[in-house]
Amino acid sequence: MRRELDMFFSSFPTVAEGFQLKTWRGGPQAGQPKLPPAAKTLLERGLMRLDTTARIPRLFFTDAGLDDLRAMMADPRLANREKFAHIRQELGLSG
């Protein structure tokens, strides 16, 4: 998750935009989103939801997931305050 929230090609992602997923190109799962193991567990725990209505499927945080993300970003042992300042600001965490 921290990798997804870090700078990407000199731009910062936002939590509101969600995480873009790749899709299967062939086989029995063609057109379905590829879910990494971490994403599967977040979905199973109800911390994220899968949106397949757009052309590119995305994962979005649920309310419970946003609460857990806030707790993670508030703990300097789990998330560097300077590196993730853009996420902390979006989540309304001060300092």
GROMACS .gro file of N, CA, C and O in nm:
model
  380
    1MET      N    1   0.083  -0.118   0.000
    1MET     CA    2   0.000   0.000   0.000
    1MET      C    3   0.088   0.125   0.000
    1MET      O    4   0.058   0.221  -0.069
    2ARG      N    5   0.195   0.121   0.080
    2ARG     CA    6   0.283   0.239   0.084
    2ARG      C    7   0.341   0.268  -0.052
    2ARG      O    8   0.358   0.384  -0.091
    3ARG      N    9   0.372   0.164  -0.129
    3ARG     CA   10   0.427   0.183  -0.264
    3ARG      C   11   0.324   0.254  -0.354
    3ARG      O   12   0.359   0.340  -0.434
    4GLU      N   13   0.199   0.219  -0.342
    4GLU     CA   14   0.094   0.280  -0.423
    4GLU      C   15   0.071   0.427  -0.387
    4GLU      O   16   0.027   0.505  -0.470
    5LEU      N   17   0.099   0.463  -0.262
    5LEU     CA   18   0.076   0.600  -0.217
    5LEU      C   19   0.199   0.689  -0.230
    5LEU      O   20   0.193   0.808  -0.202
    6ASP      N   21   0.311   0.632  -0.273
    6ASP     CA   22   0.435   0.708  -0.288
    6ASP      C   23   0.436   0.779  -0.424
    6ASP      O   24   0.356   0.749  -0.512
    7MET      N   25   0.532   0.871  -0.441
    7MET     CA   26   0.543   0.949  -0.565
    7MET      C   27   0.559   0.854  -0.684
    7MET      O   28   0.630   0.755  -0.677
    8PHE      N   29   0.492   0.887  -0.794
    8PHE     CA   30   0.497   0.807  -0.916
    8PHE      C   31   0.517   0.900  -1.033
    8PHE      O   32   0.432   0.986  -1.060
    9PHE      N   33   0.628   0.887  -1.103
    9PHE     CA   34   0.663   0.974  -1.215
    9PHE      C   35   0.647   1.121  -1.179
    9PHE      O   36   0.580   1.197  -1.248
   10SER      N   37   0.707   1.160  -1.070
   10SER     CA   38   0.712   1.298  -1.018
   10SER      C   39   0.575   1.358  -0.987
   10SER      O   40   0.558   1.479  -0.986
   11SER      N   41   0.476   1.274  -0.962
   11SER     CA   42   0.346   1.325  -0.917
   11SER      C   43   0.298   1.240  -0.799
   11SER      O   44   0.329   1.122  -0.788
   12PHE      N   45   0.223   1.305  -0.712
   12PHE     CA   46   0.172   1.236  -0.593
   12PHE      C   47   0.031   1.182  -0.618
   12PHE      O   48  -0.055   1.255  -0.668
   13PRO      N   49   0.007   1.056  -0.584
   13PRO     CA   50  -0.128   1.002  -0.597
   13PRO      C   51  -0.217   1.054  -0.484
   13PRO      O   52  -0.168   1.108  -0.385
   14THR      N   53  -0.347   1.040  -0.501
   14THR     CA   54  -0.440   1.077  -0.395
   14THR      C   55  -0.520   0.954  -0.354
   14THR      O   56  -0.541   0.863  -0.435
   15VAL      N   57  -0.564   0.954  -0.231
   15VAL     CA   58  -0.646   0.844  -0.181
   15VAL      C   59  -0.780   0.843  -0.254
   15VAL      O   60  -0.834   0.738  -0.286
   16ALA      N   61  -0.832   0.960  -0.284
   16ALA     CA   62  -0.963   0.971  -0.348
   16ALA      C   63  -0.967   0.909  -0.487
   16ALA      O   64  -1.072   0.862  -0.531
   17GLU      N   65  -0.853   0.908  -0.557
   17GLU     CA   66  -0.849   0.851  -0.692
   17GLU      C   67  -0.850   0.699  -0.691
   17GLU      O   68  -0.876   0.636  -0.793
   18GLY      N   69  -0.818   0.638  -0.578
   18GLY     CA   70  -0.814   0.493  -0.569
   18GLY      C   71  -0.689   0.437  -0.636
   18GLY      O   72  -0.603   0.510  -0.683
   19PHE      N   73  -0.680   0.305  -0.637
   19PHE     CA   74  -0.566   0.235  -0.696
   19PHE      C   75  -0.610   0.168  -0.824
   19PHE      O   76  -0.703   0.088  -0.825
   20GLN      N   77  -0.541   0.198  -0.932
   20GLN     CA   78  -0.571   0.140  -1.062
   20GLN      C   79  -0.522  -0.004  -1.067
   20GLN      O   80  -0.414  -0.036  -1.020
   21LEU      N   81  -0.604  -0.092  -1.124
   21LEU     CA   82  -0.569  -0.234  -1.136
   21LEU      C   83  -0.550  -0.272  -1.282
   21LEU      O   84  -0.614  -0.216  -1.371
   22LYS      N   85  -0.466  -0.370  -1.306
   22LYS     CA   86  -0.452  -0.427  -1.440
   22LYS      C   87  -0.564  -0.529  -1.459
   22LYS      O   88  -0.625  -0.575  -1.363
   23THR      N   89  -0.590  -0.565  -1.584
   23THR     CA   90  -0.691  -0.667  -1.612
   23THR      C   91  -0.628  -0.783  -1.688
   23THR      O   92  -0.525  -0.769  -1.755
   24TRP      N   93  -0.692  -0.898  -1.677
   24TRP     CA   94  -0.647  -1.016  -1.751
   24TRP      C   95  -0.677  -0.995  -1.899
   24TRP      O   96  -0.785  -0.952  -1.936
   25ARG      N   97  -0.581  -1.026  -1.984
   25ARG     CA   98  -0.596  -1.008  -2.129
   25ARG      C   99  -0.653  -1.131  -2.198
   25ARG      O  100  -0.715  -1.119  -2.304
   26GLY      N  101  -0.629  -1.248  -2.144
   26GLY     CA  102  -0.676  -1.370  -2.209
   26GLY      C  103  -0.713  -1.475  -2.106
   26GLY      O  104  -0.702  -1.454  -1.986
   27GLY      N  105  -0.757  -1.589  -2.156
   27GLY     CA  106  -0.792  -1.699  -2.068
   27GLY      C  107  -0.931  -1.685  -2.009
   27GLY      O  108  -1.009  -1.598  -2.049
   28PRO      N  109  -0.964  -1.768  -1.914
   28PRO     CA  110  -1.099  -1.768  -1.857
   28PRO      C  111  -1.132  -1.642  -1.776
   28PRO      O  112  -1.249  -1.613  -1.755
   29GLN      N  113  -1.030  -1.568  -1.734
   29GLN     CA  114  -1.053  -1.446  -1.655
   29GLN      C  115  -1.037  -1.319  -1.739
   29GLN      O  116  -1.025  -1.209  -1.685
   30ALA      N  117  -1.040  -1.330  -1.869
   30ALA     CA  118  -1.019  -1.215  -1.958
   30ALA      C  119  -1.114  -1.101  -1.923
   30ALA      O  120  -1.234  -1.121  -1.904
   31GLY      N  121  -1.057  -0.982  -1.909
   31GLY     CA  122  -1.136  -0.864  -1.879
   31GLY      C  123  -1.158  -0.840  -1.731
   31GLY      O  124  -1.201  -0.733  -1.691
   32GLN      N  125  -1.129  -0.939  -1.648
   32GLN     CA  126  -1.147  -0.923  -1.503
   32GLN      C  127  -1.022  -0.858  -1.443
   32GLN      O  128  -0.911  -0.875  -1.495
   33PRO      N  129  -1.039  -0.786  -1.332
   33PRO     CA  130  -0.923  -0.722  -1.270
   33PRO      C  131  -0.827  -0.824  -1.207
   33PRO      O  132  -0.870  -0.927  -1.155
   34LYS      N  133  -0.697  -0.793  -1.218
   34LYS     CA  134  -0.594  -0.873  -1.151
   34LYS      C  135  -0.580  -0.819  -1.010
   34LYS      O  136  -0.546  -0.703  -0.991
   35LEU      N  137  -0.609  -0.901  -0.913
   35LEU     CA  138  -0.602  -0.859  -0.773
   35LEU      C  139  -0.477  -0.915  -0.706
   35LEU      O  140  -0.465  -1.037  -0.691
   36PRO      N  141  -0.384  -0.828  -0.667
   36PRO     CA  142  -0.268  -0.876  -0.591
   36PRO      C  143  -0.314  -0.935  -0.458
   36PRO      O  144  -0.422  -0.900  -0.408
   37PRO      N  145  -0.235  -1.023  -0.398
   37PRO     CA  146  -0.274  -1.084  -0.270
   37PRO      C  147  -0.310  -0.982  -0.162
   37PRO      O  148  -0.407  -1.002  -0.088
   38ALA      N  149  -0.234  -0.874  -0.153
   38ALA     CA  150  -0.264  -0.772  -0.051
   38ALA      C  151  -0.401  -0.709  -0.075
   38ALA      O  152  -0.477  -0.684   0.018
   39ALA      N  153  -0.435  -0.686  -0.201
   39ALA     CA  154  -0.565  -0.628  -0.234
   39ALA      C  155  -0.678  -0.724  -0.199
   39ALA      O  156  -0.783  -0.682  -0.149
   40LYS      N  157  -0.656  -0.852  -0.223
   40LYS     CA  158  -0.759  -0.951  -0.189
   40LYS      C  159  -0.789  -0.949  -0.040
   40LYS      O  160  -0.905  -0.953   0.000
   41THR      N  161  -0.685  -0.944   0.042
   41THR     CA  162  -0.710  -0.944   0.187
   41THR      C  163  -0.778  -0.816   0.233
   41THR      O  164  -0.865  -0.821   0.320
   42LEU      N  165  -0.743  -0.703   0.172
   42LEU     CA  166  -0.811  -0.577   0.208
   42LEU      C  167  -0.958  -0.581   0.169
   42LEU      O  168  -1.044  -0.531   0.242
   43LEU      N  169  -0.989  -0.641   0.055
   43LEU     CA  170  -1.129  -0.657   0.013
   43LEU      C  171  -1.204  -0.750   0.108
   43LEU      O  172  -1.316  -0.721   0.149
   44GLU      N  173  -1.141  -0.862   0.142
   44GLU     CA  174  -1.205  -0.959   0.232
   44GLU      C  175  -1.231  -0.901   0.370
   44GLU      O  176  -1.330  -0.934   0.434
   45ARG      N  177  -1.143  -0.814   0.415
   45ARG     CA  178  -1.158  -0.751   0.547
   45ARG      C  179  -1.250  -0.630   0.545
   45ARG      O  180  -1.277  -0.570   0.648
   46GLY      N  181  -1.299  -0.592   0.427
   46GLY     CA  182  -1.392  -0.480   0.415
   46GLY      C  183  -1.325  -0.344   0.424
   46GLY      O  184  -1.392  -0.244   0.450
   47LEU      N  185  -1.194  -0.340   0.400
   47LEU     CA  186  -1.122  -0.213   0.408
   47LEU      C  187  -1.116  -0.141   0.273
   47LEU      O  188  -1.088  -0.022   0.267
   48MET      N  189  -1.141  -0.215   0.165
   48MET     CA  190  -1.144  -0.157   0.031
   48MET      C  191  -1.263  -0.215  -0.044
   48MET      O  192  -1.315  -0.320  -0.008
   49ARG      N  193  -1.301  -0.143  -0.149
   49ARG     CA  194  -1.407  -0.194  -0.238
   49ARG      C  195  -1.357  -0.186  -0.381
   49ARG      O  196  -1.277  -0.100  -0.416
   50LEU      N  197  -1.404  -0.277  -0.464
   50LEU     CA  198  -1.365  -0.285  -0.603
   50LEU      C  199  -1.470  -0.217  -0.690
   50LEU      O  200  -1.589  -0.247  -0.678
   51ASP      N  201  -1.427  -0.125  -0.774
   51ASP     CA  202  -1.517  -0.056  -0.866
   51ASP      C  203  -1.479  -0.096  -1.008
   51ASP      O  204  -1.371  -0.063  -1.056
   52THR      N  205  -1.568  -0.167  -1.075
   52THR     CA  206  -1.543  -0.211  -1.212
   52THR      C  207  -1.633  -0.140  -1.312
   52THR      O  208  -1.643  -0.183  -1.426
   53THR      N  209  -1.698  -0.031  -1.271
   53THR     CA  210  -1.790   0.039  -1.361
   53THR      C  211  -1.716   0.122  -1.466
   53THR      O  212  -1.769   0.144  -1.574
   54ALA      N  213  -1.596   0.167  -1.435
   54ALA     CA  214  -1.518   0.246  -1.531
   54ALA      C  215  -1.439   0.152  -1.623
   54ALA      O  216  -1.434   0.031  -1.600
   55ARG      N  217  -1.377   0.208  -1.723
   55ARG     CA  218  -1.298   0.130  -1.817
   55ARG      C  219  -1.182   0.060  -1.747
   55ARG      O  220  -1.150  -0.054  -1.777
   56ILE      N  221  -1.120   0.129  -1.653
   56ILE     CA  222  -1.010   0.073  -1.576
   56ILE      C  223  -1.059   0.046  -1.434
   56ILE      O  224  -1.103   0.137  -1.366
   57PRO      N  225  -1.053  -0.081  -1.389
   57PRO     CA  226  -1.100  -0.111  -1.253
   57PRO      C  227  -1.010  -0.045  -1.148
   57PRO      O  228  -0.890  -0.029  -1.169
   58ARG      N  229  -1.071  -0.005  -1.038
   58ARG     CA  230  -0.998   0.062  -0.930
   58ARG      C  231  -1.043   0.009  -0.795
   58ARG      O  232  -1.156  -0.036  -0.779
   59LEU      N  233  -0.952   0.020  -0.699
   59LEU     CA  234  -0.981  -0.011  -0.560
   59LEU      C  235  -0.993   0.121  -0.484
   59LEU      O  236  -0.910   0.211  -0.501
   60PHE      N  237  -1.096   0.131  -0.401
   60PHE     CA  238  -1.118   0.249  -0.318
   60PHE      C  239  -1.131   0.207  -0.173
   60PHE      O  240  -1.184   0.100  -0.143
   61PHE      N  241  -1.086   0.293  -0.082
   61PHE     CA  242  -1.099   0.266   0.060
   61PHE      C  243  -1.244   0.282   0.103
   61PHE      O  244  -1.314   0.372   0.059
   62THR      N  245  -1.289   0.192   0.190
   62THR     CA  246  -1.419   0.207   0.255
   62THR      C  247  -1.399   0.301   0.374
   62THR      O  248  -1.286   0.342   0.404
   63ASP      N  249  -1.506   0.334   0.444
   63ASP     CA  250  -1.493   0.418   0.564
   63ASP      C  251  -1.402   0.353   0.668
   63ASP      O  252  -1.318   0.419   0.728
   64ALA      N  253  -1.419   0.223   0.688
   64ALA     CA  254  -1.333   0.151   0.783
   64ALA      C  255  -1.188   0.152   0.735
   64ALA      O  256  -1.095   0.166   0.815
   65GLY      N  257  -1.168   0.139   0.605
   65GLY     CA  258  -1.034   0.142   0.549
   65GLY      C  259  -0.968   0.278   0.566
   65GLY      O  260  -0.848   0.287   0.595
   66LEU      N  261  -1.047   0.385   0.549
   66LEU     CA  262  -0.993   0.520   0.569
   66LEU      C  263  -0.953   0.541   0.715
   66LEU      O  264  -0.850   0.604   0.743
   67ASP      N  265  -1.032   0.487   0.807
   67ASP     CA  266  -0.998   0.496   0.950
   67ASP      C  267  -0.865   0.427   0.978
   67ASP      O  268  -0.779   0.479   1.049
   68ASP      N  269  -0.847   0.308   0.922
   68ASP     CA  270  -0.722   0.234   0.941
   68ASP      C  271  -0.605   0.305   0.873
   68ASP      O  272  -0.493   0.306   0.926
   69LEU      N  273  -0.629   0.363   0.755
   69LEU     CA  274  -0.523   0.437   0.687
   69LEU      C  275  -0.482   0.559   0.768
   69LEU      O  276  -0.363   0.590   0.779
   70ARG      N  277  -0.578   0.629   0.827
   70ARG     CA  278  -0.547   0.743   0.914
   70ARG      C  279  -0.460   0.699   1.032
   70ARG      O  280  -0.363   0.765   1.067
   71ALA      N  281  -0.497   0.586   1.092
   71ALA     CA  282  -0.419   0.535   1.205
   71ALA      C  283  -0.277   0.500   1.161
   71ALA      O  284  -0.180   0.528   1.231
   72MET      N  285  -0.265   0.440   1.044
   72MET     CA  286  -0.132   0.405   0.992
   72MET      C  287  -0.049   0.530   0.965
   72MET      O  288   0.069   0.537   1.001
   73MET      N  289  -0.108   0.630   0.903
   73MET     CA  290  -0.035   0.752   0.870
   73MET      C  291  -0.003   0.836   0.994
   73MET      O  292   0.089   0.916   0.992
   74ALA      N  293  -0.078   0.817   1.101
   74ALA     CA  294  -0.052   0.891   1.224
   74ALA      C  295   0.064   0.831   1.303
   74ALA      O  296   0.122   0.899   1.387
   75ASP      N  297   0.099   0.707   1.275
   75ASP     CA  298   0.207   0.639   1.346
   75ASP      C  299   0.337   0.653   1.266
   75ASP      O  300   0.350   0.594   1.159
   76PRO      N  301   0.434   0.729   1.316
   76PRO     CA  302   0.559   0.750   1.242
   76PRO      C  303   0.640   0.622   1.221
   76PRO      O  304   0.724   0.616   1.132
   77ARG      N  305   0.614   0.519   1.300
   77ARG     CA  306   0.683   0.391   1.280
   77ARG      C  307   0.633   0.319   1.156
   77ARG      O  308   0.703   0.239   1.096
   78LEU      N  309   0.509   0.347   1.115
   78LEU     CA  310   0.449   0.278   1.001
   78LEU      C  311   0.457   0.358   0.872
   78LEU      O  312   0.459   0.300   0.763
   79ALA      N  313   0.459   0.490   0.882
   79ALA     CA  314   0.462   0.574   0.762
   79ALA      C  315   0.543   0.700   0.791
   79ALA      O  316   0.510   0.775   0.883
   80ASN      N  317   0.646   0.722   0.713
   80ASN     CA  318   0.731   0.839   0.726
   80ASN      C  319   0.649   0.966   0.703
   80ASN      O  320   0.583   0.981   0.600
   81ARG      N  321   0.655   1.057   0.799
   81ARG     CA  322   0.573   1.179   0.792
   81ARG      C  323   0.608   1.267   0.673
   81ARG      O  324   0.520   1.326   0.610
   82GLU      N  325   0.735   1.279   0.639
   82GLU     CA  326   0.775   1.364   0.527
   82GLU      C  327   0.741   1.299   0.393
   82GLU      O  328   0.691   1.365   0.302
   83LYS      N  329   0.768   1.171   0.382
   83LYS     CA  330   0.744   1.100   0.256
   83LYS      C  331   0.595   1.096   0.220
   83LYS      O  332   0.559   1.105   0.104
   84PHE      N  333   0.510   1.083   0.322
   84PHE     CA  334   0.367   1.072   0.298
   84PHE      C  335   0.290   1.195   0.344
   84PHE      O  336   0.172   1.187   0.377
   85ALA      N  337   0.356   1.311   0.341
   85ALA     CA  338   0.292   1.436   0.383
   85ALA      C  339   0.168   1.465   0.298
   85ALA      O  340   0.068   1.516   0.349
   86HIS      N  341   0.173   1.433   0.169
   86HIS     CA  342   0.058   1.457   0.079
   86HIS      C  343  -0.063   1.373   0.121
   86HIS      O  344  -0.176   1.420   0.116
   87ILE      N  345  -0.041   1.250   0.165
   87ILE     CA  346  -0.151   1.164   0.210
   87ILE      C  347  -0.202   1.212   0.345
   87ILE      O  348  -0.323   1.219   0.368
   88ARG      N  349  -0.110   1.247   0.434
   88ARG     CA  350  -0.150   1.299   0.566
   88ARG      C  351  -0.236   1.424   0.551
   88ARG      O  352  -0.336   1.439   0.619
   89GLN      N  353  -0.198   1.512   0.459
   89GLN     CA  354  -0.276   1.634   0.436
   89GLN      C  355  -0.415   1.600   0.382
   89GLN      O  356  -0.515   1.655   0.426
   90GLU      N  357  -0.423   1.507   0.287
   90GLU     CA  358  -0.551   1.468   0.230
   90GLU      C  359  -0.643   1.406   0.335
   90GLU      O  360  -0.764   1.425   0.331
   91LEU      N  361  -0.584   1.334   0.431
   91LEU     CA  362  -0.663   1.267   0.535
   91LEU      C  363  -0.695   1.361   0.651
   91LEU      O  364  -0.766   1.323   0.745
   92GLY      N  365  -0.642   1.483   0.648
   92GLY     CA  366  -0.673   1.581   0.753
   92GLY      C  367  -0.590   1.565   0.878
   92GLY      O  368  -0.631   1.610   0.985
   93LEU      N  369  -0.473   1.502   0.865
   93LEU     CA  370  -0.383   1.487   0.979
   93LEU      C  371  -0.290   1.607   0.982
   93LEU      O  372  -0.228   1.641   0.882
   94SER      N  373  -0.277   1.669   1.096
   94SER     CA  374  -0.192   1.788   1.106
   94SER      C  375  -0.047   1.750   1.134
   94SER      O  376  -0.017   1.641   1.179
   95GLY      N  377   0.042   1.846   1.106
   95GLY     CA  378   0.185   1.832   1.139
   95GLY      C  379   0.249   1.727   1.060
   95GLY      O  380   0.343   1.667   1.076
   0.00000   0.00000   0.00000
